[in-house]
PDB file of C-alpha atoms in Angstrom:
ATOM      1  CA  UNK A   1      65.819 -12.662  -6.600  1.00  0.00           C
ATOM      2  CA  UNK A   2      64.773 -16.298  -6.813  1.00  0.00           C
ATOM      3  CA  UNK A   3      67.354 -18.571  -8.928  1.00  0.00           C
ATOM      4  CA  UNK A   4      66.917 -18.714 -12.632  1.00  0.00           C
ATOM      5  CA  UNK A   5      67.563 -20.149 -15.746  1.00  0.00           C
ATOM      6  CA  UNK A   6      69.720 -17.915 -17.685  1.00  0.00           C
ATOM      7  CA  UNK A   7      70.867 -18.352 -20.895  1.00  0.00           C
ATOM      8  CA  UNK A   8      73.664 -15.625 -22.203  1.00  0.00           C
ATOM      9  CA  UNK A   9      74.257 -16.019 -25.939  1.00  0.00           C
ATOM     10  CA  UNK A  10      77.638 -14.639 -27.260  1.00  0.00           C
ATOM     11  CA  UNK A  11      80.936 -15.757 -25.440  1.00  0.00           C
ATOM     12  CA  UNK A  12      82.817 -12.628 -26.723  1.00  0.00           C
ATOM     13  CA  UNK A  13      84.214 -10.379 -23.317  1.00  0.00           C
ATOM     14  CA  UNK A  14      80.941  -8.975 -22.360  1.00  0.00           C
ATOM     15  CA  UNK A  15      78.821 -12.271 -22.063  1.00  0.00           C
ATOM     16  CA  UNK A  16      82.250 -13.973 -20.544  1.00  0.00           C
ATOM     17  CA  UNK A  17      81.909 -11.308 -18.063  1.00  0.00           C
ATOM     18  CA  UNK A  18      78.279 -11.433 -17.031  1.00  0.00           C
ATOM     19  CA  UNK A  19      78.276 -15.434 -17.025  1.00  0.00           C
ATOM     20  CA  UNK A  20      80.808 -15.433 -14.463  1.00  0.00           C
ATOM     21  CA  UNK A  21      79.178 -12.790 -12.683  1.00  0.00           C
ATOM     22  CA  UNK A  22      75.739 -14.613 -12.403  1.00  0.00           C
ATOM     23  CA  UNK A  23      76.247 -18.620 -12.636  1.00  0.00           C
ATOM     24  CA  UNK A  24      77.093 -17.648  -8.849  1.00  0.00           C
ATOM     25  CA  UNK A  25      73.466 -17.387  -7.606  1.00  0.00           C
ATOM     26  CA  UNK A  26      71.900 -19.215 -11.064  1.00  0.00           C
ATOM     27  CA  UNK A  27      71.652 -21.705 -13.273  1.00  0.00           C
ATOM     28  CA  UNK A  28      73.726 -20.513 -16.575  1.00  0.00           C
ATOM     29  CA  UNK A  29      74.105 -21.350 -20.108  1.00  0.00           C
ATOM     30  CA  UNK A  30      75.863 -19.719 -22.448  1.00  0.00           C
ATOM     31  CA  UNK A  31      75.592 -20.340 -25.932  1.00  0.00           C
ATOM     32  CA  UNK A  32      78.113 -19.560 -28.889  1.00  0.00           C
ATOM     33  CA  UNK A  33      78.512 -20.374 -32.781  1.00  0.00           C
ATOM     34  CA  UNK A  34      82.056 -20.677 -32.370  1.00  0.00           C
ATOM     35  CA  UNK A  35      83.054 -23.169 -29.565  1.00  0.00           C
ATOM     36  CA  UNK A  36      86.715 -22.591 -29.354  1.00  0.00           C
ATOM     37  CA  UNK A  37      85.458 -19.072 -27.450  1.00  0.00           C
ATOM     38  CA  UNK A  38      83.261 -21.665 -24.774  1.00  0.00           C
ATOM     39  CA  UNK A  39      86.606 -23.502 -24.006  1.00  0.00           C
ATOM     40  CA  UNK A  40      87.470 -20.995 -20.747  1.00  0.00           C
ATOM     41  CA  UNK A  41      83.837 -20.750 -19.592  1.00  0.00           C
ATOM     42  CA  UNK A  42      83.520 -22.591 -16.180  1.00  0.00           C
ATOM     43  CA  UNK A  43      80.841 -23.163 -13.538  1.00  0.00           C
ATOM     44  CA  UNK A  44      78.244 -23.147 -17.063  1.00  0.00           C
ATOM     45  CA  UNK A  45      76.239 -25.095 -19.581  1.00  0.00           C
ATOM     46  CA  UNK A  46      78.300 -24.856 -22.813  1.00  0.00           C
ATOM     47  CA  UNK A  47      75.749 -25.217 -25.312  1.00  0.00           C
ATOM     48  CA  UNK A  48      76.623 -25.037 -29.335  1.00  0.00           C
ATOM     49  CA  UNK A  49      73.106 -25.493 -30.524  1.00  0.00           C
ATOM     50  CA  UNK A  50      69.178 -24.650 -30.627  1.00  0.00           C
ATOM     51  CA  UNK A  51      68.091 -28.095 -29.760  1.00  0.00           C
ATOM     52  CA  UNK A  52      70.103 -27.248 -26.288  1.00  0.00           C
ATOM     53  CA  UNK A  53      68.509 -23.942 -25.756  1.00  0.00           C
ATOM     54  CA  UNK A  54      64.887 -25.556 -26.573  1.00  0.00           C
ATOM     55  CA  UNK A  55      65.653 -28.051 -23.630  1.00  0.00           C
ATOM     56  CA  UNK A  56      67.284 -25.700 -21.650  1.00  0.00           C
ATOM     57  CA  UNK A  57      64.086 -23.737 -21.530  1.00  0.00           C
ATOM     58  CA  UNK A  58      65.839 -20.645 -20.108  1.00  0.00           C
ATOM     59  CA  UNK A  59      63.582 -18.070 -17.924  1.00  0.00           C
ATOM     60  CA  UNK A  60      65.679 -15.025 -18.932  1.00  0.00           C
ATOM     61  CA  UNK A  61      67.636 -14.904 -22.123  1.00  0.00           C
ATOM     62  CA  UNK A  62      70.724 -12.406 -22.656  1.00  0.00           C
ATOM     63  CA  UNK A  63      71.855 -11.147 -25.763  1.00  0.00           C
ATOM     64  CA  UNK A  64      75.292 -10.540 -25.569  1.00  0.00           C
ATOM     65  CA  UNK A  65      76.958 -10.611 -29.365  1.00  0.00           C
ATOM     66  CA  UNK A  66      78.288  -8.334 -31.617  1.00  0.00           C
ATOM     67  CA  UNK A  67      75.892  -5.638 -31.891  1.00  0.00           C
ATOM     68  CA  UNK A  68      75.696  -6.037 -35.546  1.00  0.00           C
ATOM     69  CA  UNK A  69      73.990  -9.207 -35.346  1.00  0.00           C
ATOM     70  CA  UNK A  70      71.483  -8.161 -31.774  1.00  0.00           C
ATOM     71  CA  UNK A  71      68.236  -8.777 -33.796  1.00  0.00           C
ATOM     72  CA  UNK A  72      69.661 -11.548 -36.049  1.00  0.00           C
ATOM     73  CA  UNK A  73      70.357 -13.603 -32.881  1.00  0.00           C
ATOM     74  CA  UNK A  74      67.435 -12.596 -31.075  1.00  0.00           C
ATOM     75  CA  UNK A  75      65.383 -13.819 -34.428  1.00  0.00           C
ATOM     76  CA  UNK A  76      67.603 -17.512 -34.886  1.00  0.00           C
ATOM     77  CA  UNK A  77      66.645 -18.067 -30.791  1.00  0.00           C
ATOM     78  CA  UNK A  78      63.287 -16.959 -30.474  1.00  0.00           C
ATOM     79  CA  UNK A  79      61.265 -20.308 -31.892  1.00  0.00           C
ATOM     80  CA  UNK A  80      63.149 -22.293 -29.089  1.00  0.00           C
ATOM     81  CA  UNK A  81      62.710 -20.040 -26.279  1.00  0.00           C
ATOM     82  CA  UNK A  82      59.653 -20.650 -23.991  1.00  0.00           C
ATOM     83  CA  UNK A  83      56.742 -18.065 -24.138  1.00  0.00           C
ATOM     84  CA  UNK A  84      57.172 -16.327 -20.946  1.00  0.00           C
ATOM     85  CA  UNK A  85      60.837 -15.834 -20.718  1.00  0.00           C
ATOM     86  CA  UNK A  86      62.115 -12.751 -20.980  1.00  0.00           C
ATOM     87  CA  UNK A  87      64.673 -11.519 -23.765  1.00  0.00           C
ATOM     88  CA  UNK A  88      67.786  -8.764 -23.377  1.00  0.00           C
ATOM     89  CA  UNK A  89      70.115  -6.950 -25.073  1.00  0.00           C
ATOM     90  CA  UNK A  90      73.305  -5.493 -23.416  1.00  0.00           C
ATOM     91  CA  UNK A  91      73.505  -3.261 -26.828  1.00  0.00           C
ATOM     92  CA  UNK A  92      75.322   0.103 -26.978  1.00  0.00           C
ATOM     93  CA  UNK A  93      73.314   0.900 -29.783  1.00  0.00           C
ATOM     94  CA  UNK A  94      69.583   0.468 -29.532  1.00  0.00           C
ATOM     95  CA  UNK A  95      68.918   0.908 -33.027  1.00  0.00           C
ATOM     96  CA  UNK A  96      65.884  -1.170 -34.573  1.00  0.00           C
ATOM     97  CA  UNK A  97      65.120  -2.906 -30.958  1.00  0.00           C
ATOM     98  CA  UNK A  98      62.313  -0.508 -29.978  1.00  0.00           C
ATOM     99  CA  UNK A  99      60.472  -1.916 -33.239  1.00  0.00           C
ATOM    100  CA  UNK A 100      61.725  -5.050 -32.903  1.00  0.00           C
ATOM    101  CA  UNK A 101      61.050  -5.836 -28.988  1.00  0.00           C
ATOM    102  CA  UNK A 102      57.464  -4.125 -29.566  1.00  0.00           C
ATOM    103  CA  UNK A 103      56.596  -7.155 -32.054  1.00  0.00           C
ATOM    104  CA  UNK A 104      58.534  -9.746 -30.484  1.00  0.00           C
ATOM    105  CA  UNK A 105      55.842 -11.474 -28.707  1.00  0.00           C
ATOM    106  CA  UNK A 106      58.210 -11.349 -25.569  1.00  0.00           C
ATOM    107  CA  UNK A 107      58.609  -9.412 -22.066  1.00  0.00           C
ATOM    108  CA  UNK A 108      61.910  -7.888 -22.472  1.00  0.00           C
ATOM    109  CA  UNK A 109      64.667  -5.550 -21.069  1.00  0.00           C
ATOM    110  CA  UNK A 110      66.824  -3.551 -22.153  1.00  0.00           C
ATOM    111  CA  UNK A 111      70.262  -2.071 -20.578  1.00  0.00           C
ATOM    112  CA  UNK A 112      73.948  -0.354 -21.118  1.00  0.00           C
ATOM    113  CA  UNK A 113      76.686  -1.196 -18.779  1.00  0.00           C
ATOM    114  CA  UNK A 114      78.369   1.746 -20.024  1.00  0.00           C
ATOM    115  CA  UNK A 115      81.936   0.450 -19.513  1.00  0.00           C
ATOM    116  CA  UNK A 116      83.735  -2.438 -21.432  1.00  0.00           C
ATOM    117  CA  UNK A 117      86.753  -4.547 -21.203  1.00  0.00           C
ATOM    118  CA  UNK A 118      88.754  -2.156 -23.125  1.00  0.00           C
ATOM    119  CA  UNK A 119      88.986   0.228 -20.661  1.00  0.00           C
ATOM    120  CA  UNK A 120      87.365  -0.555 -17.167  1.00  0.00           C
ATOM    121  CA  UNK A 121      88.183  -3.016 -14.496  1.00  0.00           C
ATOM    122  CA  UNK A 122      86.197  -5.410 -14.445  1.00  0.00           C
ATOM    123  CA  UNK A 123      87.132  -6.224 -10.528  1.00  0.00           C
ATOM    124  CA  UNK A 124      86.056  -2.797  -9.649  1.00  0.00           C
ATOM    125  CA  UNK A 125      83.341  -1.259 -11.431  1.00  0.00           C
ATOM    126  CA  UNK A 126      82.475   1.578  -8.221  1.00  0.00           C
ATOM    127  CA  UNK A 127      83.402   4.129 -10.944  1.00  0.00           C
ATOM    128  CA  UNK A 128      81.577   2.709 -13.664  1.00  0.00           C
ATOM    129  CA  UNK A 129      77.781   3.505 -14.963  1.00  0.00           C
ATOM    130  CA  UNK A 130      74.870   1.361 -15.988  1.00  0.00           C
ATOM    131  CA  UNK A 131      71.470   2.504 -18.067  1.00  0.00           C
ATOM    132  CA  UNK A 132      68.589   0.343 -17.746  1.00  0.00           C
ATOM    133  CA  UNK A 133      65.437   1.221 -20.322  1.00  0.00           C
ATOM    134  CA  UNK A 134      62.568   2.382 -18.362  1.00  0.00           C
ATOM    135  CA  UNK A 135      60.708   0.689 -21.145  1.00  0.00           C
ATOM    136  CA  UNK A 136      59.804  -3.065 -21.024  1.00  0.00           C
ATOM    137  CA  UNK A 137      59.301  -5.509 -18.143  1.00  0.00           C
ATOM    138  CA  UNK A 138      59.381  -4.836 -14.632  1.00  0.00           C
ATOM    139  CA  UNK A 139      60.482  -7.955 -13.146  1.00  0.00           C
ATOM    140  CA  UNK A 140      63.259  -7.542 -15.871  1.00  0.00           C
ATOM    141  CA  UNK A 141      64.300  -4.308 -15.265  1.00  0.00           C
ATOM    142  CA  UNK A 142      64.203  -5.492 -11.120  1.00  0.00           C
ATOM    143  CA  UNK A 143      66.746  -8.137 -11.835  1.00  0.00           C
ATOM    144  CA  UNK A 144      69.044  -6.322 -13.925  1.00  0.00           C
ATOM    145  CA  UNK A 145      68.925  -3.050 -10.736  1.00  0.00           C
ATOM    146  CA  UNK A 146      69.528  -6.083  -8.694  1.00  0.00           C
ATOM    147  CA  UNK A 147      73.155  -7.355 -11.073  1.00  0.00           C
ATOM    148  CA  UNK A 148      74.411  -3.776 -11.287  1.00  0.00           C
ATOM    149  CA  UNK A 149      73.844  -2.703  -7.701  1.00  0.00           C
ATOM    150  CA  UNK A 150      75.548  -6.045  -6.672  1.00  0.00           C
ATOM    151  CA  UNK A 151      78.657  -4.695  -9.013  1.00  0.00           C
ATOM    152  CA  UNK A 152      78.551  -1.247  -6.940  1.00  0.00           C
ATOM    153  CA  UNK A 153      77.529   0.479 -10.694  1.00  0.00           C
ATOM    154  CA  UNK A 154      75.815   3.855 -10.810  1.00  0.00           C
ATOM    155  CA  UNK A 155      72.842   3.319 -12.121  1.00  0.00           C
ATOM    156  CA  UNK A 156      70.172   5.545 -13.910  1.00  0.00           C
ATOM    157  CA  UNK A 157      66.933   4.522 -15.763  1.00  0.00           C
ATOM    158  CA  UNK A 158      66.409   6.467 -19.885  1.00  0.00           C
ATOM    159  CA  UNK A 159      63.647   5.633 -22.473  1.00  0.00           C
ATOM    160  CA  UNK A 160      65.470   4.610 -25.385  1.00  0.00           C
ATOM    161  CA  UNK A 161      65.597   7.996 -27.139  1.00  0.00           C
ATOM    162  CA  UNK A 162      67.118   9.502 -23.946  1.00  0.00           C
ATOM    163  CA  UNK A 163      69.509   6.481 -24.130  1.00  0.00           C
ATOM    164  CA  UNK A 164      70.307   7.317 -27.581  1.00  0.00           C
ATOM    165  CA  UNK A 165      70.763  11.277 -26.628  1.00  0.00           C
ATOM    166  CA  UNK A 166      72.955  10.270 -23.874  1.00  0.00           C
ATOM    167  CA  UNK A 167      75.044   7.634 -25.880  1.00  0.00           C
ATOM    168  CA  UNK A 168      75.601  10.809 -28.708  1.00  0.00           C
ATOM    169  CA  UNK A 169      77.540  13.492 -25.868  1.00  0.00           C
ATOM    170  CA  UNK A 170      79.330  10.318 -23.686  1.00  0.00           C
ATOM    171  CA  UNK A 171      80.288   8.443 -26.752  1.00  0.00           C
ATOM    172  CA  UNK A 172      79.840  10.090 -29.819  1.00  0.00           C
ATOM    173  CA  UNK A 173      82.024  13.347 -28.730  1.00  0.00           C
ATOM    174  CA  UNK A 174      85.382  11.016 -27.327  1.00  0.00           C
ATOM    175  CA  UNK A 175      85.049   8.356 -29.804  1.00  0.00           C
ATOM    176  CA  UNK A 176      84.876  11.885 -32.989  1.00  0.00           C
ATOM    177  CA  UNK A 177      88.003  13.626 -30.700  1.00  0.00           C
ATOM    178  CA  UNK A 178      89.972  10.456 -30.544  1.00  0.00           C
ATOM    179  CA  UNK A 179      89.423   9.384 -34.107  1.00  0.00           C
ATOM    180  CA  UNK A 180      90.682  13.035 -35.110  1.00  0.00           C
ATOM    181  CA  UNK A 181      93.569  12.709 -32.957  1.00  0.00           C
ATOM    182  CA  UNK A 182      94.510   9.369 -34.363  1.00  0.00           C
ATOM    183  CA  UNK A 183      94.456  10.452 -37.816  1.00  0.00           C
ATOM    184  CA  UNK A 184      96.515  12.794 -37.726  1.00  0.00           C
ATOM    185  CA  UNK A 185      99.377  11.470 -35.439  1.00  0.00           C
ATOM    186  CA  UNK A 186     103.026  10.431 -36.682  1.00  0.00           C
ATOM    187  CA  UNK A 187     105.313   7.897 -34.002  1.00  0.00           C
ATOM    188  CA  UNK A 188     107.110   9.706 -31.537  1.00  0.00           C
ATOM    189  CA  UNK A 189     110.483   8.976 -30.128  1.00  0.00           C
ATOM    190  CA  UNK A 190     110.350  10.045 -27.144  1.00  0.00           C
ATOM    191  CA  UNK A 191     106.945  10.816 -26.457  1.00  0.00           C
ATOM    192  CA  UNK A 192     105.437  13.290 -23.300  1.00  0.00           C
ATOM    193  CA  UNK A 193     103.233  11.520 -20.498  1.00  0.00           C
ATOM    194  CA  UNK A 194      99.887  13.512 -22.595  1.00  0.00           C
ATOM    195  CA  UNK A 195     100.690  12.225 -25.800  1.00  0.00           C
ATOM    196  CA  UNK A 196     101.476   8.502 -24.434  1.00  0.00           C
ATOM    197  CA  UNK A 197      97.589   8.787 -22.420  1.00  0.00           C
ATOM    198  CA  UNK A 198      96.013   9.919 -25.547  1.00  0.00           C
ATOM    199  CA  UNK A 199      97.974   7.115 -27.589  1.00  0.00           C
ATOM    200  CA  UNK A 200      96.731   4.641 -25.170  1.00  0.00           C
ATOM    201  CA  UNK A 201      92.959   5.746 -25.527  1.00  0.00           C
ATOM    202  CA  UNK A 202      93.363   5.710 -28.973  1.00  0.00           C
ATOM    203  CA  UNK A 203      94.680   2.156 -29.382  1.00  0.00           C
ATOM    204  CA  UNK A 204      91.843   0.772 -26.957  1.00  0.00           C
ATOM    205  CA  UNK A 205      89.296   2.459 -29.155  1.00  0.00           C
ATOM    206  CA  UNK A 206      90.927   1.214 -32.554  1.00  0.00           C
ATOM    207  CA  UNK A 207      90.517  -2.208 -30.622  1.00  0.00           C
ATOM    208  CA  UNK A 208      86.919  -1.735 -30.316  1.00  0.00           C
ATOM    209  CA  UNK A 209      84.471  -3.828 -33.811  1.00  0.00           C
ATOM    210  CA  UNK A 210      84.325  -1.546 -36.558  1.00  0.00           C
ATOM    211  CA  UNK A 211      80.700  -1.688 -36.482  1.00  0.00           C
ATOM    212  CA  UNK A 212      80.483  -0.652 -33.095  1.00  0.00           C
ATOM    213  CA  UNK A 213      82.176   2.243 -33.934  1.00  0.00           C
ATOM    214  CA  UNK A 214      80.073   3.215 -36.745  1.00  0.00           C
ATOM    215  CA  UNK A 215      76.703   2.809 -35.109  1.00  0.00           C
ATOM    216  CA  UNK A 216      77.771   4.952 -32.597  1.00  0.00           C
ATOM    217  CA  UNK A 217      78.768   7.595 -34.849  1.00  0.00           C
ATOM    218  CA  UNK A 218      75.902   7.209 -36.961  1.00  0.00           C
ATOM    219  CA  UNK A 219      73.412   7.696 -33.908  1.00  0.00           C
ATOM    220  CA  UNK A 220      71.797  10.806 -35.223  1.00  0.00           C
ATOM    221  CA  UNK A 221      72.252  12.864 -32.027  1.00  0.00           C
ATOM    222  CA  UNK A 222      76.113  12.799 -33.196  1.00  0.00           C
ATOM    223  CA  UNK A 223      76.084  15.484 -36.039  1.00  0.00           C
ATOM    224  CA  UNK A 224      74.774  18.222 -33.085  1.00  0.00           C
ATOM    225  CA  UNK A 225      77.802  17.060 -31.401  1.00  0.00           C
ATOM    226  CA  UNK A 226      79.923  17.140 -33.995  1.00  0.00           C
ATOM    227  CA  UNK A 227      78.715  20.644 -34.996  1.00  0.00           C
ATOM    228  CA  UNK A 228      79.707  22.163 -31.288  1.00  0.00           C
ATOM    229  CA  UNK A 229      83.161  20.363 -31.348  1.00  0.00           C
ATOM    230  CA  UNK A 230      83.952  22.185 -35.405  1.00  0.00           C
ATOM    231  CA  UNK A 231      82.434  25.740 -33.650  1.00  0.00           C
ATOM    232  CA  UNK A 232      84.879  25.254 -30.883  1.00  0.00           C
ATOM    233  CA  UNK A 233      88.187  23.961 -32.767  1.00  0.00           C
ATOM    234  CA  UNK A 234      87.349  27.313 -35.228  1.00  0.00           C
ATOM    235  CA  UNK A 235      86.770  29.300 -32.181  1.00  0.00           C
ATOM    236  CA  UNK A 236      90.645  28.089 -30.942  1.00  0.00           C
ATOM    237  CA  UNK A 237      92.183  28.214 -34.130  1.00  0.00           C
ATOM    238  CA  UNK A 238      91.094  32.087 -34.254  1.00  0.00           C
ATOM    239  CA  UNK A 239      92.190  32.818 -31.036  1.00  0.00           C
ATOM    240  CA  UNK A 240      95.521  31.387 -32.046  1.00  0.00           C
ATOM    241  CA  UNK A 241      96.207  32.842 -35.107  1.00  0.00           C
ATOM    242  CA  UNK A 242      95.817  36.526 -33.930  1.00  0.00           C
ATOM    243  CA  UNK A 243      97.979  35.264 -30.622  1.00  0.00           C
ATOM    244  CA  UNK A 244      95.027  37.065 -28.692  1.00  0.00           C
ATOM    245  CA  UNK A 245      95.877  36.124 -24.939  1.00  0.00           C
ATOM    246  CA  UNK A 246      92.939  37.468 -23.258  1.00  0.00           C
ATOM    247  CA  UNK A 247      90.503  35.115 -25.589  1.00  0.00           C
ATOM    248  CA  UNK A 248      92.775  32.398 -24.438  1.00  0.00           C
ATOM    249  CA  UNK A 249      92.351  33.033 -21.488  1.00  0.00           C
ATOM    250  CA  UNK A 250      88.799  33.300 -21.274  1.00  0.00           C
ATOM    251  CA  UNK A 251      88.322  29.641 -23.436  1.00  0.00           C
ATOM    252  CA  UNK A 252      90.955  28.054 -20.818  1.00  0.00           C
ATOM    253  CA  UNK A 253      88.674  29.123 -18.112  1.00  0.00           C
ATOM    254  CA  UNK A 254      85.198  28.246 -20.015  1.00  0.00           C
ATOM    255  CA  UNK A 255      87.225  24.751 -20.385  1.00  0.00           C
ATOM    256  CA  UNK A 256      88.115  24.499 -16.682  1.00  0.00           C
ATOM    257  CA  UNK A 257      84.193  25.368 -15.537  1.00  0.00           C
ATOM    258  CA  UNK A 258      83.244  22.487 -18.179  1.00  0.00           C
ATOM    259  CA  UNK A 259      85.567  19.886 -16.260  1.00  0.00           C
ATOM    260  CA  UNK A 260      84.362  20.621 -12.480  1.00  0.00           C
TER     261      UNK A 260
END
């Protein structure tokens, strides 16, 4: 795709991440309240204010902050944006932005790189997934397939209720499991090699913005979820208590078929 003007607002890991990425083969801005966060950014326009953005005049803008404040940004920016260029979110949660990019009065695009700095590596993202919203603007969605295929990232196109459907079984179930498992774990001494890779999940989720967390909970595909996960834990607990070795059995291999 031809060079652009791209401005990236939020300087958190994410929008870090993709500025580096893309101030390779464009011209890059990124713009951030706090400017102790733009200190590290290189081979980019550091811009602290709207006055920079309105001269900027950015042909693709990418919203990259906390996902608590997605539409408040997008609303602060959107006077001193130019009327054809084209507004993102990165979002895990898509909550509102239907509504809101259906009024905006802008093309957009919308997409998940389903991996963050928590856990991947962001050097080698082959393993990693990407969902781009098969609603909004073509050219938009082109250059996005064109970023993520350039990281090597499995990509797959939703509608944003599919998005939200799929973000309720990938995230919804690990983040409820993990959440249970932390609450109810005491420090080990010397801990086994399961209980220190659980630990370690844990801790990278509890690292995660509390907000995050709780949009992605709240997504209202999660109670089905969570529903499924309670029928199974009874289902074990049962199967415990009367020591029965043939049900255990039988769930160990239902498990195992899940897995392949």
């Amino acid at each position: 795709m031809d060079r652009m003007k791209i401005l990236i607002m939020g300087a958190g890991k994410m929008g870090s991440f993709l500025c580096d990425v893309l101030s390779i083969d464009h011209e890059v801005a990124i713009y951030d309240t706090d400017v102790n966060r733009l200190r590290f950014t290189f081979n980019a326009l550091r811009f602290t204010s709207m006055d920079e953005i309105k001269e900027f005049e950015p042909q693709l803008l990418i919203n990259a902050v906390t996902v608590k404040y997605t539409i408040s940004a997008f609303e602060a920016v959107l006077p001193h944006l130019p009327a054809s260029c084209i507004i993102s979110d990165i979002a895990s949660v898509k909550t509102g932005l239907p509504e809101f990019y259906k009024n905006c009065g802008h093309p957009y695009v919308s997409t998940h790189p389903m991996f963050g700095p928590t856990f991947a590596s962001l050097s080698n993202l082959a393993n990693e997934n990407a969902i781009i919203i098969s609603e909004g603007d073509y050219l938009g969605r082109v250059f996005f397939k064109d970023v993520y295929n350039s990281l090597h990232l499995n990509i797959r196109e939703y509608t944003f209720a599919e998005h939200d459907e799929t973000i309720a079984y990938s995230l919804s179930i690990p983040f409820a499991s993990t959440l249970a498992f932390g609450s109810v774990m005491k420090h080990q001494d010397a801990p086994g090699t399961t209980y220190k890779r659980h630990m370690a999940i844990a801790q990278g989720l509890m690292s995660e913005d509390d907000y995050l967390l709780q949009e992605i909970l709240f997504n209202p595909h999660t109670n089905h979820q969570l529903d499924l996960i309670k029928e199974k834990l009874t289902r074990l607990q049962e199967i415990i208590d009367n020591k029965d070795s043939a049900a255990m059995k039988a769930f160990l291999d239902e498990v195992r078929h899940n897995l392949k």
